[in-house]
CSV table of C-alpha atoms in Angstrom, one decimal:
chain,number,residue,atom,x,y,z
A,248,UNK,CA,121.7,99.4,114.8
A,249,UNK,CA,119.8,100.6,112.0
A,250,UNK,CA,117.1,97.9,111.4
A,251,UNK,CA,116.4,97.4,115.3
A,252,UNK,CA,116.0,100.9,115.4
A,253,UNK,CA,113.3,100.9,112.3
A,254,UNK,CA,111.5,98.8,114.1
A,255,UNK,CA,110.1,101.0,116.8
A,256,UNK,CA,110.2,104.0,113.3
A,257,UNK,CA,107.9,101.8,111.2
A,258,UNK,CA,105.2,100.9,114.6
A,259,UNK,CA,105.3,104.6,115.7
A,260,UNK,CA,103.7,105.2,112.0
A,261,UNK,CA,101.6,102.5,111.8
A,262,UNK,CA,100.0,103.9,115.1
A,263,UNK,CA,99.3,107.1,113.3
A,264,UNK,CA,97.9,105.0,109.8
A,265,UNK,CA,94.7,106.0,108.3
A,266,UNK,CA,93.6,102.4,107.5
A,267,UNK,CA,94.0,99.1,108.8
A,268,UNK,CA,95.6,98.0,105.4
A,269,UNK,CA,98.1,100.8,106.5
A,270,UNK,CA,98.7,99.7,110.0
A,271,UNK,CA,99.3,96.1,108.7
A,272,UNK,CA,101.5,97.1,105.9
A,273,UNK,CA,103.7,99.5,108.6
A,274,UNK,CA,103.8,96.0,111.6
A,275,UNK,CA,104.8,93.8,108.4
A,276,UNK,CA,107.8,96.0,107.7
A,277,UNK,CA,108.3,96.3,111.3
A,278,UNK,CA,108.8,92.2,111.6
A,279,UNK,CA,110.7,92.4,108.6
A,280,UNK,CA,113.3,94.7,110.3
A,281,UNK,CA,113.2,92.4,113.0
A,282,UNK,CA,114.3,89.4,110.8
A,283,UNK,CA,116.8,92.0,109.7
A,284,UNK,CA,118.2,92.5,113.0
A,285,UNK,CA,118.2,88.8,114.2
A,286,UNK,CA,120.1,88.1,110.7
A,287,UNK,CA,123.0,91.2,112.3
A,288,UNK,CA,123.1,89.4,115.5
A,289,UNK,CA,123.7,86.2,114.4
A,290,UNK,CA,126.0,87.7,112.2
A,291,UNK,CA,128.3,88.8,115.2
A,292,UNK,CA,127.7,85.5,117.0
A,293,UNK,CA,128.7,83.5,114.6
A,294,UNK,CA,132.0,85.6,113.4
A,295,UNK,CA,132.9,85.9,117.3
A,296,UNK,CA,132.7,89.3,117.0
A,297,UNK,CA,130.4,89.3,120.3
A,298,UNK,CA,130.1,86.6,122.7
A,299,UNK,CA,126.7,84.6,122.3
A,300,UNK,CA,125.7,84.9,125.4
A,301,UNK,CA,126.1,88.5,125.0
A,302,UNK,CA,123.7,88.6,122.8
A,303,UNK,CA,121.4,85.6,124.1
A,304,UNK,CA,118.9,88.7,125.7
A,305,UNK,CA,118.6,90.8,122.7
A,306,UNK,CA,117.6,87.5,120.2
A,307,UNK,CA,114.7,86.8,123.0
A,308,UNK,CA,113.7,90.3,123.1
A,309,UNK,CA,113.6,90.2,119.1
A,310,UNK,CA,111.7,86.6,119.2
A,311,UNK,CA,109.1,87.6,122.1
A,312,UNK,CA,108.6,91.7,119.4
A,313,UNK,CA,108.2,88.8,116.6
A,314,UNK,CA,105.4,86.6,118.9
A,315,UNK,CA,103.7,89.7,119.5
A,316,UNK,CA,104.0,91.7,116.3
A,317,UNK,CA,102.6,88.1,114.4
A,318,UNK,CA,99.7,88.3,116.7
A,319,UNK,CA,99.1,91.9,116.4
A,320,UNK,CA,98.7,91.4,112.5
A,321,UNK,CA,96.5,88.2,112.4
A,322,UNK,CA,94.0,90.4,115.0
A,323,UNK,CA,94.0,93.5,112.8
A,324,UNK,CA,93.1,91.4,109.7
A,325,UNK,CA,90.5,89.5,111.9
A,326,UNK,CA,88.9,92.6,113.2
A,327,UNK,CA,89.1,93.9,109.0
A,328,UNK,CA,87.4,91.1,107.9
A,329,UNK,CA,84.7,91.5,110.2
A,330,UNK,CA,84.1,95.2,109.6
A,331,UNK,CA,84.2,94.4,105.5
């Protein structure tokens, strides 16, 4: 619960960041909690603790947040090189 919930914490800042070092730094922790909470569901997937395919909509979810978080950061550093 707690890193899925970081995620949205650590974009909500980076929205507010006063750099685009900043708002790289706050996505890359973000995908980092997302690892985090892939890792947790796996976790109860693999113990039996929750059905797989219980849990089959919330590992896409994180994967497609992961697509789009990956892309986010490669066109922020694009757009900082440019501006340099």
């Amino acid at each position: 619960m707690r890193s899925g919930t970081s995620v949205g914490a650590h974009l909500r800042e980076g929205k507010r960041s006063r750099s685009n070092a900043e708002m790289i730094s706050k996505t890359e922790c973000a995908l980092q909690e997302l690892e985090e909470t892939l890792y947790w569901l796996e976790l109860l997937s693999d113990s039996g603790i929750v059905k797989t395919e219980r849990l089959s909509d919330l590992k896409k979810e994180a994967d497609e947040l992961t697509a789009i978080l990956v892309a986010s950061v490669k066109t922020i550093k694009k757009h900082r090189k440019k501006n340099e």
